[in-house]
mmCIF file of C-alpha atoms in Angstrom:
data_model
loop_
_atom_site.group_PDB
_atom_site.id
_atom_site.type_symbol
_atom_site.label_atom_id
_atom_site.label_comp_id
_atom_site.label_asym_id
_atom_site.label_seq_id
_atom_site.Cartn_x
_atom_site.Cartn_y
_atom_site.Cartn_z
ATOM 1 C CA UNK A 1 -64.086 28.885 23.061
ATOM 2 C CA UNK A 2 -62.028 26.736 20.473
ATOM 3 C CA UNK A 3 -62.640 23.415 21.433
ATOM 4 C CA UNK A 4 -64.614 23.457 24.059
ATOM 5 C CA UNK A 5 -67.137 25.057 22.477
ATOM 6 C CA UNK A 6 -70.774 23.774 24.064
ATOM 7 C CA UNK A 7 -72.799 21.217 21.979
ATOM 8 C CA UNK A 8 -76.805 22.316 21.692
ATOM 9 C CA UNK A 9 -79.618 19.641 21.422
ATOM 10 C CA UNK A 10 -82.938 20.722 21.106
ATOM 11 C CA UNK A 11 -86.219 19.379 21.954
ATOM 12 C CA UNK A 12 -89.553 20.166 20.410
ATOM 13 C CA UNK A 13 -92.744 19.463 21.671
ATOM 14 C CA UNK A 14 -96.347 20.485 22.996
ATOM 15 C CA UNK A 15 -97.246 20.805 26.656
ATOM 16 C CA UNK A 16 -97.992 17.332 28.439
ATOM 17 C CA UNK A 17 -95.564 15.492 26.173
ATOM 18 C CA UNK A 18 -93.162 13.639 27.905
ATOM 19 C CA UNK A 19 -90.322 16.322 27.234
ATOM 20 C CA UNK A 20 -89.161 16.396 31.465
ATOM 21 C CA UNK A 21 -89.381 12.211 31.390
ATOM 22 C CA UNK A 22 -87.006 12.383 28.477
ATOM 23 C CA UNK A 23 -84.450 14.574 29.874
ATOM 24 C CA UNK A 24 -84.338 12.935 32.860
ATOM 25 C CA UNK A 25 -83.373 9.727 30.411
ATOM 26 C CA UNK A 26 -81.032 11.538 28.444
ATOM 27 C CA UNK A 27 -79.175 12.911 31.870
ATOM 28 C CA UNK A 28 -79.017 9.243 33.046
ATOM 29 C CA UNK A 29 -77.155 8.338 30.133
ATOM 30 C CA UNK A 30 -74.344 10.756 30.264
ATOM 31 C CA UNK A 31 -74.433 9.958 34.781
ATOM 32 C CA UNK A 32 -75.723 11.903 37.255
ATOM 33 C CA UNK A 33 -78.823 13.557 38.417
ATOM 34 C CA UNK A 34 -80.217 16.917 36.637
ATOM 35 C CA UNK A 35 -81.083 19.632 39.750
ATOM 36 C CA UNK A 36 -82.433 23.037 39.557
ATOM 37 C CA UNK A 37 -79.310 25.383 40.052
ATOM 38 C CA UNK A 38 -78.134 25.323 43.599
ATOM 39 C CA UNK A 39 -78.892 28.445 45.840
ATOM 40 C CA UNK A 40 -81.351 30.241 42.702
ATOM 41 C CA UNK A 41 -85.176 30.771 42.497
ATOM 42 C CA UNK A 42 -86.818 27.790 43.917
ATOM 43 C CA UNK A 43 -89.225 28.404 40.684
ATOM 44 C CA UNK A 44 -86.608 27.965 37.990
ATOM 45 C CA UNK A 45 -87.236 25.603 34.971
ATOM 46 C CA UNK A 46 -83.271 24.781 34.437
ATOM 47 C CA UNK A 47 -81.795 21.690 35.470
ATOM 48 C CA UNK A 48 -78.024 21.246 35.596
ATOM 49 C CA UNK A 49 -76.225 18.197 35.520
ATOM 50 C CA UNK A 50 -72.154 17.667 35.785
ATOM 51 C CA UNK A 51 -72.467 17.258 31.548
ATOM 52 C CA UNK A 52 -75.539 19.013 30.913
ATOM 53 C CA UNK A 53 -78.020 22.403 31.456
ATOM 54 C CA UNK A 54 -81.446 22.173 30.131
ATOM 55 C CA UNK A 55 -83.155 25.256 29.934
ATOM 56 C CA UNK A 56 -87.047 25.991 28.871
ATOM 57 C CA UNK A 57 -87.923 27.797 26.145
ATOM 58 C CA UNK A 58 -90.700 29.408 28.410
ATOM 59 C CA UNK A 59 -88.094 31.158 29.675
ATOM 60 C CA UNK A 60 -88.562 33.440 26.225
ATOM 61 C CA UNK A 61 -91.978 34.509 26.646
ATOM 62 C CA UNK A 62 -91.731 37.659 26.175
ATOM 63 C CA UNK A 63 -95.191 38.155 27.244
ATOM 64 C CA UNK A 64 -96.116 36.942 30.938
ATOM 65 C CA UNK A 65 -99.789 35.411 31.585
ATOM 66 C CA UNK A 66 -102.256 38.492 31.586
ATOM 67 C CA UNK A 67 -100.421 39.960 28.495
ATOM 68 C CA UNK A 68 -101.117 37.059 26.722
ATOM 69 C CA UNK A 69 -104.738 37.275 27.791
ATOM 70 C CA UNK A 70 -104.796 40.960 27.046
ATOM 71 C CA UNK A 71 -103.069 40.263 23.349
ATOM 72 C CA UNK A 72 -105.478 37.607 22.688
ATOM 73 C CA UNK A 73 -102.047 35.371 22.182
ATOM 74 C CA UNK A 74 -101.107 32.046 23.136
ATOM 75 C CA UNK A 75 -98.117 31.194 24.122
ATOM 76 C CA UNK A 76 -97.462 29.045 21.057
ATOM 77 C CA UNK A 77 -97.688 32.164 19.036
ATOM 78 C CA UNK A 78 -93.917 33.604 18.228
ATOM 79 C CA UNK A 79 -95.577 37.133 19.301
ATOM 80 C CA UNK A 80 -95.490 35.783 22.700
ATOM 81 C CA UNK A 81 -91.944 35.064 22.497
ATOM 82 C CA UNK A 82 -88.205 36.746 22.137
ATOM 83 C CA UNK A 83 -86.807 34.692 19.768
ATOM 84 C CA UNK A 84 -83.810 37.677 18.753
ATOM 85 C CA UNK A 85 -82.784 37.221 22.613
ATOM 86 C CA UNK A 86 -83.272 33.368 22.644
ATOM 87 C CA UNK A 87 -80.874 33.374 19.624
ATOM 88 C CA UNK A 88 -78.120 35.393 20.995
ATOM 89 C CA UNK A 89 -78.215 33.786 24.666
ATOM 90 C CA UNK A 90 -77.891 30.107 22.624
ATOM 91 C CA UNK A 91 -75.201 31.804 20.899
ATOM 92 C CA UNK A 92 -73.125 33.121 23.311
ATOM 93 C CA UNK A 93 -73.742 29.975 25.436
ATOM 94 C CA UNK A 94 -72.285 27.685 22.298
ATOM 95 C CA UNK A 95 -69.362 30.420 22.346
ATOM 96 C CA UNK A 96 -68.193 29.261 26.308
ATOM 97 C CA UNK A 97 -70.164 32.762 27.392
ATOM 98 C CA UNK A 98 -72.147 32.894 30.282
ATOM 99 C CA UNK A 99 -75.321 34.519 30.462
ATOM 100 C CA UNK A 100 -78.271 36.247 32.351
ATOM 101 C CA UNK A 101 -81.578 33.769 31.300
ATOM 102 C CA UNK A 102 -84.890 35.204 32.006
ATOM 103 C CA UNK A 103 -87.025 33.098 34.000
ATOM 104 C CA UNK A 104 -90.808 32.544 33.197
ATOM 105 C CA UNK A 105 -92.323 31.560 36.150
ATOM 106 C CA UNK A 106 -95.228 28.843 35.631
ATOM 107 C CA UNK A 107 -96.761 29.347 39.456
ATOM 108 C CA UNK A 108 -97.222 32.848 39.075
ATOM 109 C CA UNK A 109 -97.524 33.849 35.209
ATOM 110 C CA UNK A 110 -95.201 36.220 35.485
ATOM 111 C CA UNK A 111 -91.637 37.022 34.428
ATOM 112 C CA UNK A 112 -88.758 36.806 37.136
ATOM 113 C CA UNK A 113 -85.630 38.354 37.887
ATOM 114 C CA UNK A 114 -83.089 36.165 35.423
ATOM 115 C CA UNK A 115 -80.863 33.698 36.462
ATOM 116 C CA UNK A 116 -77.097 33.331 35.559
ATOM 117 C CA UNK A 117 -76.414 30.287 33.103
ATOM 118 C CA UNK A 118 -72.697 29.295 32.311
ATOM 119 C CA UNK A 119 -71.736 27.141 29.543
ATOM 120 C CA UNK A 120 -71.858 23.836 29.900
ATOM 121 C CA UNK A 121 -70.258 20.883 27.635
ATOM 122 C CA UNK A 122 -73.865 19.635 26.256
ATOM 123 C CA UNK A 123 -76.964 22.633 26.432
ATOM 124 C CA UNK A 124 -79.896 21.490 25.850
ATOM 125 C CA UNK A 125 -83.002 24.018 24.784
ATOM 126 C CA UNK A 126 -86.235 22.752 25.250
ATOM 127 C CA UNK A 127 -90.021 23.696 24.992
ATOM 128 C CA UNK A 128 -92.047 24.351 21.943
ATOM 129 C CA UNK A 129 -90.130 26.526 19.456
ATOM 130 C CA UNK A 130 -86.403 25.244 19.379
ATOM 131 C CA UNK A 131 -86.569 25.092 15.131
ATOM 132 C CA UNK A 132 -88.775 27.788 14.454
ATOM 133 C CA UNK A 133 -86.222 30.284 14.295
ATOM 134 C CA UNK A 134 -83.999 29.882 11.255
ATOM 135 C CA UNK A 135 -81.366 31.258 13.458
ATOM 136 C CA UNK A 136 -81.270 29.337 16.702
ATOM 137 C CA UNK A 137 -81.983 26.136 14.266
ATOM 138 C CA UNK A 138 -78.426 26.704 12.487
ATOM 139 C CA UNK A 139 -77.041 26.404 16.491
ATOM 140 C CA UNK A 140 -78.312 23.008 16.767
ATOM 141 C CA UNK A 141 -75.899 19.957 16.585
ATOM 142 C CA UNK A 142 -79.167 17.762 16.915
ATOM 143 C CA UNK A 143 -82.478 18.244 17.437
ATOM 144 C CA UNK A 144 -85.802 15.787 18.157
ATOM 145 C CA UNK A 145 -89.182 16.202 17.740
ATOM 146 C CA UNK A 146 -91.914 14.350 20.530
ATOM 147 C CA UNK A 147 -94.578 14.068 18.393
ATOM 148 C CA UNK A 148 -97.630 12.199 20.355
ATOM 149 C CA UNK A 149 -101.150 11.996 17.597
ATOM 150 C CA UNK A 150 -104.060 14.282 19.288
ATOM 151 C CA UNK A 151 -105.850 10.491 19.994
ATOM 152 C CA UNK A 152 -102.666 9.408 22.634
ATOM 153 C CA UNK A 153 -102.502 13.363 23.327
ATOM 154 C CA UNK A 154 -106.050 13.631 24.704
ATOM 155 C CA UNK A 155 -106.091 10.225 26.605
ATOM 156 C CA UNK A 156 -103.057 11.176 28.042
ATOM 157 C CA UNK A 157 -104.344 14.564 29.225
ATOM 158 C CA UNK A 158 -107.344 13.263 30.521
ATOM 159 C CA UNK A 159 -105.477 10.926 32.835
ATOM 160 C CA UNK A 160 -103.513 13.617 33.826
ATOM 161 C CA UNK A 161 -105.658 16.831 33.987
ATOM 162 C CA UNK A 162 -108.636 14.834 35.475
ATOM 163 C CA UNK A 163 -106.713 12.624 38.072
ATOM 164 C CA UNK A 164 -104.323 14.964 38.990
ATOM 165 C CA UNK A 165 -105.741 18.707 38.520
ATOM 166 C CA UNK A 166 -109.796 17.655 38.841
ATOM 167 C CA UNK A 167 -110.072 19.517 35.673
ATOM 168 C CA UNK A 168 -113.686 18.219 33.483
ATOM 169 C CA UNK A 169 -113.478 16.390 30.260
ATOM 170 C CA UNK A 170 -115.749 19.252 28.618
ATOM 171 C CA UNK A 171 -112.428 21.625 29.908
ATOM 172 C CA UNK A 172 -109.911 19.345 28.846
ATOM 173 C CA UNK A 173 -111.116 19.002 25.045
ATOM 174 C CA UNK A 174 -111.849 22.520 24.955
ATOM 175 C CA UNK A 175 -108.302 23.791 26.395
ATOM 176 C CA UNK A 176 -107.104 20.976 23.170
ATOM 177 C CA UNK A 177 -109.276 22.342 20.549
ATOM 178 C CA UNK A 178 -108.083 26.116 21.872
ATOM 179 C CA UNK A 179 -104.146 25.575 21.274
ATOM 180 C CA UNK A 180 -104.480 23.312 18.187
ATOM 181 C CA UNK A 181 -104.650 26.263 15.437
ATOM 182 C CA UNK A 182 -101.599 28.291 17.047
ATOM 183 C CA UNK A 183 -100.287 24.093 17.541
ATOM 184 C CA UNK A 184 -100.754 23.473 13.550
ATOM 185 C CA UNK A 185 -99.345 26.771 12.655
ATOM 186 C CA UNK A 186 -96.341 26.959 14.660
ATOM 187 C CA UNK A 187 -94.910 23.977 16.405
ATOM 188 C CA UNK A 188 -96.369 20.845 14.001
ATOM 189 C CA UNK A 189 -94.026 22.097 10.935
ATOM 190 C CA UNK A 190 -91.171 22.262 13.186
ATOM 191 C CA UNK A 191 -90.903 18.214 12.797
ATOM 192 C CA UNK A 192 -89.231 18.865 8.594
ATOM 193 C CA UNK A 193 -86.215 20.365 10.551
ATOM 194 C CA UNK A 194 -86.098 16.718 13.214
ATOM 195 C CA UNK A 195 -82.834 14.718 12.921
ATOM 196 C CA UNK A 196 -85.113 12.510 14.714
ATOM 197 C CA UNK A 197 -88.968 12.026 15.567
ATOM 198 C CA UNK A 198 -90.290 10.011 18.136
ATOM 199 C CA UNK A 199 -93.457 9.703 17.200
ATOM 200 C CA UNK A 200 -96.508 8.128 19.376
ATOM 201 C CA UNK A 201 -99.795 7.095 17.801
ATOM 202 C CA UNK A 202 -102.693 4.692 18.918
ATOM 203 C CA UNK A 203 -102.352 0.832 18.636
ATOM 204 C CA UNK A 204 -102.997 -1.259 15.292
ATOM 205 C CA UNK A 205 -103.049 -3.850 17.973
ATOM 206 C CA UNK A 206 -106.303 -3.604 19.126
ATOM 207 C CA UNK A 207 -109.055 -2.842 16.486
ATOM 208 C CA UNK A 208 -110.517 0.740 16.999
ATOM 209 C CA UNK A 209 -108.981 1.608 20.749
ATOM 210 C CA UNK A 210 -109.220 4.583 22.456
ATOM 211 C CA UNK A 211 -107.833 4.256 25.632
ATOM 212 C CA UNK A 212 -104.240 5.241 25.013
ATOM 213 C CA UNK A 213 -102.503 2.141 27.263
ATOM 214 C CA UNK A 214 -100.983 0.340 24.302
ATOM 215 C CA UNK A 215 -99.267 2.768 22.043
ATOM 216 C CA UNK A 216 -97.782 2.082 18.774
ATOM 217 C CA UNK A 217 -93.920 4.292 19.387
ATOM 218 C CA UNK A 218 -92.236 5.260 15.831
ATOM 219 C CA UNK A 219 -88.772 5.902 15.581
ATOM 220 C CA UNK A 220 -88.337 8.199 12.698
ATOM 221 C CA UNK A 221 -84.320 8.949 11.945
ATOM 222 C CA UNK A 222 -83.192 11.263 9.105
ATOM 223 C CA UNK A 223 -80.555 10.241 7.004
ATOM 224 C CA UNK A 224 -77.241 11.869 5.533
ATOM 225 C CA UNK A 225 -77.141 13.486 9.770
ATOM 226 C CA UNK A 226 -73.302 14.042 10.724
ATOM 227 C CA UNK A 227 -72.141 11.931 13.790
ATOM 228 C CA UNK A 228 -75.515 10.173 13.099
ATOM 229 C CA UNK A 229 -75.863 6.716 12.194
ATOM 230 C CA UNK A 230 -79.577 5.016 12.210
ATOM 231 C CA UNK A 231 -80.282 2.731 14.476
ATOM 232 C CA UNK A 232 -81.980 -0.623 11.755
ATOM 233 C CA UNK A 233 -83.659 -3.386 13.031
ATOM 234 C CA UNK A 234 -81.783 -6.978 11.445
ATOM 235 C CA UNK A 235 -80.420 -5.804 7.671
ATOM 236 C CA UNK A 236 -80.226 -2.215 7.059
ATOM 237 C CA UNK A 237 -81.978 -0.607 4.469
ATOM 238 C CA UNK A 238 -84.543 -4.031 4.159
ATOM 239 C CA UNK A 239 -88.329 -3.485 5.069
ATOM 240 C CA UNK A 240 -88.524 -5.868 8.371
ATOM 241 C CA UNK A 241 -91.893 -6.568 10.201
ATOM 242 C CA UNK A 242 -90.778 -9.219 13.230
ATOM 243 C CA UNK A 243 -93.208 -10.033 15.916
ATOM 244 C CA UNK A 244 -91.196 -11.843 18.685
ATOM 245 C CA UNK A 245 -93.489 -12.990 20.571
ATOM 246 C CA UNK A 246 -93.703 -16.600 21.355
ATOM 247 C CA UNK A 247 -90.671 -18.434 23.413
ATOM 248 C CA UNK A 248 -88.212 -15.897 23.888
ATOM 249 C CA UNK A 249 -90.504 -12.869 25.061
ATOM 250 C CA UNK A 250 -93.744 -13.028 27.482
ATOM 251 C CA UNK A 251 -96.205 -11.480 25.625
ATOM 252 C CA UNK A 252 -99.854 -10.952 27.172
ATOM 253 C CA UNK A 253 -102.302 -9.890 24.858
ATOM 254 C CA UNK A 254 -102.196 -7.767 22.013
ATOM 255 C CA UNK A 255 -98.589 -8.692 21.495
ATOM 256 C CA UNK A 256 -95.991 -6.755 20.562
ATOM 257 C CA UNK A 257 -94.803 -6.101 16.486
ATOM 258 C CA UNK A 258 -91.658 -4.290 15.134
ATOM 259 C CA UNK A 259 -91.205 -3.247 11.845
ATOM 260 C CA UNK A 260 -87.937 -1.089 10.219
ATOM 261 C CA UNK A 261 -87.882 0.039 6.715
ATOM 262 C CA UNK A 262 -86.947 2.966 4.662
ATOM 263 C CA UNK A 263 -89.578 6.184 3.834
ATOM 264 C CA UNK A 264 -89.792 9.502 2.818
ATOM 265 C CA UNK A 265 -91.075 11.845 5.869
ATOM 266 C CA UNK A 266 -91.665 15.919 5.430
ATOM 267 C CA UNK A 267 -89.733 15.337 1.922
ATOM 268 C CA UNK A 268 -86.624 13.603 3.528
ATOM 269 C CA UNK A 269 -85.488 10.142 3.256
ATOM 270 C CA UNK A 270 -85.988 8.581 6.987
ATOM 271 C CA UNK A 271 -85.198 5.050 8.073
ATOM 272 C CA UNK A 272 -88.095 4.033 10.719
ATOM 273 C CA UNK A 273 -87.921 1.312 13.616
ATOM 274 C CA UNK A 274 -91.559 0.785 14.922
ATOM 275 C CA UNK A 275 -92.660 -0.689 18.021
ATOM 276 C CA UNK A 276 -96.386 -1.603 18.728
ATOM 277 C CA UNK A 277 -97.243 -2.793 22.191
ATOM 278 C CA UNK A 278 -95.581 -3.485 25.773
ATOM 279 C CA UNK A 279 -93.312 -5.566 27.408
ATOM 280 C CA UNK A 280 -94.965 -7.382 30.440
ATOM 281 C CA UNK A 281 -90.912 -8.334 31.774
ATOM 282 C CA UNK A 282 -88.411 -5.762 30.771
ATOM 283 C CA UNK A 283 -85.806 -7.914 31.483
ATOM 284 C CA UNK A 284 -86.589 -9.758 28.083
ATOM 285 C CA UNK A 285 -85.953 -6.367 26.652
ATOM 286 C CA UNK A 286 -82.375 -7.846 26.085
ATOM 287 C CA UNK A 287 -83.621 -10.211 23.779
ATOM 288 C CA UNK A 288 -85.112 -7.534 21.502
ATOM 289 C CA UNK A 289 -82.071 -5.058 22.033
ATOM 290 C CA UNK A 290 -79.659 -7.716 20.580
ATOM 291 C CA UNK A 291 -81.711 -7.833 17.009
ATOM 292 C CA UNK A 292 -81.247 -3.730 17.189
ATOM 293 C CA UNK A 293 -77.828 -2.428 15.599
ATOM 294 C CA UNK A 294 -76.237 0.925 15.667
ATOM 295 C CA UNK A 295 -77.512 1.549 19.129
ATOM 296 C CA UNK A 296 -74.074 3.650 20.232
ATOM 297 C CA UNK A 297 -74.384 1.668 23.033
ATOM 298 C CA UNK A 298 -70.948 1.072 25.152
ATOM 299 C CA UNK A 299 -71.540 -2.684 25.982
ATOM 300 C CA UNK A 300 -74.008 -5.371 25.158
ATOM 301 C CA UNK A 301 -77.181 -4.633 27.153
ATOM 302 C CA UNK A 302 -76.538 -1.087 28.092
ATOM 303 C CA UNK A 303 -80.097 -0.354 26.800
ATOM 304 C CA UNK A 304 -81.701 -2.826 29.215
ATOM 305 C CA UNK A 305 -79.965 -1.853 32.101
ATOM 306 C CA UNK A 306 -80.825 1.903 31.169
ATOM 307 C CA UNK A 307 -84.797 1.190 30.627
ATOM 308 C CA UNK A 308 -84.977 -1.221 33.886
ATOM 309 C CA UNK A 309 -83.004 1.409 36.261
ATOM 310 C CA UNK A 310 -85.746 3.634 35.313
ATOM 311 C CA UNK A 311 -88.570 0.921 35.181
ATOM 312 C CA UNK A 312 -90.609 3.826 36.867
ATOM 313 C CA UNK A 313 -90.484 6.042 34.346
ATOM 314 C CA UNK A 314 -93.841 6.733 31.777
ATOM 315 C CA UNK A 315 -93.386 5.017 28.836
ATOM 316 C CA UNK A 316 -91.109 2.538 30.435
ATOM 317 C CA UNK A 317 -92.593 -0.790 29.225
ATOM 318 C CA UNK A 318 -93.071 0.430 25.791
ATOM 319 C CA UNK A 319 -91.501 2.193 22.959
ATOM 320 C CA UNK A 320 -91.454 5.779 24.266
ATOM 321 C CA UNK A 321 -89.199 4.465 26.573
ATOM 322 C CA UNK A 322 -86.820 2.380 24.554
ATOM 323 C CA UNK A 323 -86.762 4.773 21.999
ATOM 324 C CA UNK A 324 -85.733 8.046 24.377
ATOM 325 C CA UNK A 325 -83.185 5.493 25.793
ATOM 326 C CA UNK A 326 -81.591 4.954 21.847
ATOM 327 C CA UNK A 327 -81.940 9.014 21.183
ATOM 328 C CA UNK A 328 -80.298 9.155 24.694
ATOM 329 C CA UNK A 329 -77.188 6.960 23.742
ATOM 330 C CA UNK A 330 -77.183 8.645 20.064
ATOM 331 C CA UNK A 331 -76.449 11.856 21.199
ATOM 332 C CA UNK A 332 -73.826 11.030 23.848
ATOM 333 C CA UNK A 333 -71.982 9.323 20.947
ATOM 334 C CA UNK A 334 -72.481 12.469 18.714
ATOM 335 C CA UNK A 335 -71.837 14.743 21.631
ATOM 336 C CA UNK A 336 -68.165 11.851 21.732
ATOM 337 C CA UNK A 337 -67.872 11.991 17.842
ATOM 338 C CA UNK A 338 -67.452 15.961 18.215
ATOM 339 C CA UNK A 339 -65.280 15.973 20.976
ATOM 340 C CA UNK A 340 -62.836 13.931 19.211
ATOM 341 C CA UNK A 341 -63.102 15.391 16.076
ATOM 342 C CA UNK A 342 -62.199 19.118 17.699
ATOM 343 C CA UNK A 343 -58.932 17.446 19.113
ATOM 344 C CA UNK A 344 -57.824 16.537 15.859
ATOM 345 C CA UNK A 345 -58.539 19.877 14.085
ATOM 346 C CA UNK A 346 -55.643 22.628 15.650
ATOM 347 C CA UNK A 347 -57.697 25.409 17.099
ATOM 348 C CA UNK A 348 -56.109 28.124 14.479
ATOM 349 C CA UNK A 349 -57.016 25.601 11.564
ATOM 350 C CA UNK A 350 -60.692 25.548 13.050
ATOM 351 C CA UNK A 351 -61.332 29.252 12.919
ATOM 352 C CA UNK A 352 -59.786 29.319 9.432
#
């Protein structure tokens, strides 16, 4: 493969965490739209974009729905899941191979005939075990971990699971409190191995809330990462708490507050850029994007026009959504950085 050798970015995270809405950011930023692959099973979790192919880490079940239910597994457990065959297809892909990907299919339960998947220049694995396996872990070039607190996790399934799927609120907290163990044991620790955490927690802005709406977004960013540089709020390395609110931003009630300062997470040193709150005009986003540095961004305002072309989007007026957007234009320069670095190295000095 020499040179061309695929880049792999992967993406931890429960169920119902915002993993599809930040792909379809991170695909925006490199151009062009992420489809299922032209012509294959209608039911197939890969999207492929001219840059990118995100596959799902469902795909590795090795179990299908009834012999998890027969097992007594979930699929959180690694039981449930090939990780020897996960590791070689990542492998092979990062090597310019293509390869036969099994599909899970999430209608039916059931494991479908596989699908062919060629390498692409950025491969993106995503679903809830990308770092458990020392092995596929030493294949990442990056990797990010959506970490939503079981408060914002429940409110947000309850919107979703009652609205849209008519489930009950006794059904809802017990399918939560059913996953969490297998959740604690095997996707939680995952977050030591993040080169970055987004991670989403209830307001300070509002004294005890539980509704979910304002969310307090936490931009966690491990230091000493190659191709990786921080993104700091004002002077890097200070401990910064800035609430702009006032004559250059429209803020309606709580407000918004930032804060950036350094701290130790999962035994690591981390730099962190906080946002509590929402914009009520992201337009004015501009205003706050110009007091961020290190953004990788290509020209002034690039993360404005990103966050208001998908104004749509969940998590667009707060800092889920300006802090995908960053992780977005962070690995496109990493994903650059490598590039250029592999046309300076001669291929025969590379495999020396």
């Amino acid at each position: 493969a020499g040179d061309s050798q695929t880049i792999v970015i992967g993406l931890a995270a429960d169920s119902g965490c915002g993993k599809s809405t930040f792909m379809r950011r991170l695909t925006s930023v490199f151009g062009g739209a992420a489809e299922p692959p032209k012509g294959g099973n209608p039911d197939s979790n890969t999207l492929i974009s001219d840059t990118t192919t995100v596959i799902c880490l469902d795909d590795y079940h090795s179990l299908d729905r009834t012999g998890r239910k027969e097992k007594g597994v979930t699929a959180l457990d690694p039981k449930a899941n090939d990780f020897d065959l996960m590791y070689e297809q990542v492998k092979a892909i990062k090597d310019g191979k293509s390869v036969q990907k099994p599909i899970y299919n999430h209608v039916t339960g059931l494991l479908d005939a596989p699908e062919l998947i060629k390498p692409p220049k950025i491969l993106v694995i995503e679903g809830l075990h990308p770092m458990y396996d020392s092995r596929v872990r030493e294949l990442l070039d990056f990797s990010i971990y959506l970490d939503i607190s079981n408060e914002v996790k429940f409110a947000w399934k309850i919107q979703r699971d009652m609205a849209e799927r008519g489930h009950s609120l006794e059904s809802i907290k017990a399918s939560i409190e059913a996953r969490k163990p297998d959740f604690e044991a095997y996707i939680d620790p995952q977050k030591q191995y993040a080169d970055a955490v987004i991670e989403v927690l209830p307001t300070q802005l509002i004294p005890d809330d539980n509704e979910g709406k304002i969310l307090r977004v936490r931009l966690i960013q491990k230091a000493g990462v190659k191709y990786f540089s921080p993104v700091y709020l004002f002077d890097e390395g200070s401990t910064i708490s800035w609430i702009p609110c006032g004559r250059k931003l429209t803020c309606s009630y709580p407000g918004i507050k930032f804060f950036y300062g350094p701290e130790t997470y999962k035994g690591n040193e981390v730099s962190v850029v906080e946002m509590d709150g929402q914009f009520d005009r992201l337009d004015e986003l501009i205003y706050v994007e110009s007091h961020l540095s290190n953004l990788s961004s290509k020209f002034y305002g690039e993360v404005t026009q990103q966050m208001l072309k998908h104004a749509d989007f969940p998590g667009s007026n707060n800092g889920t959504g300006l802090f995908q957007t960053i992780v977005g234009l962070k690995i496109r320069d990493l994903f650059e950085q490598i590039v250029a670095s592999r046309a300076e190295t001669p291929v025969g000095a590379a495999k020396a």
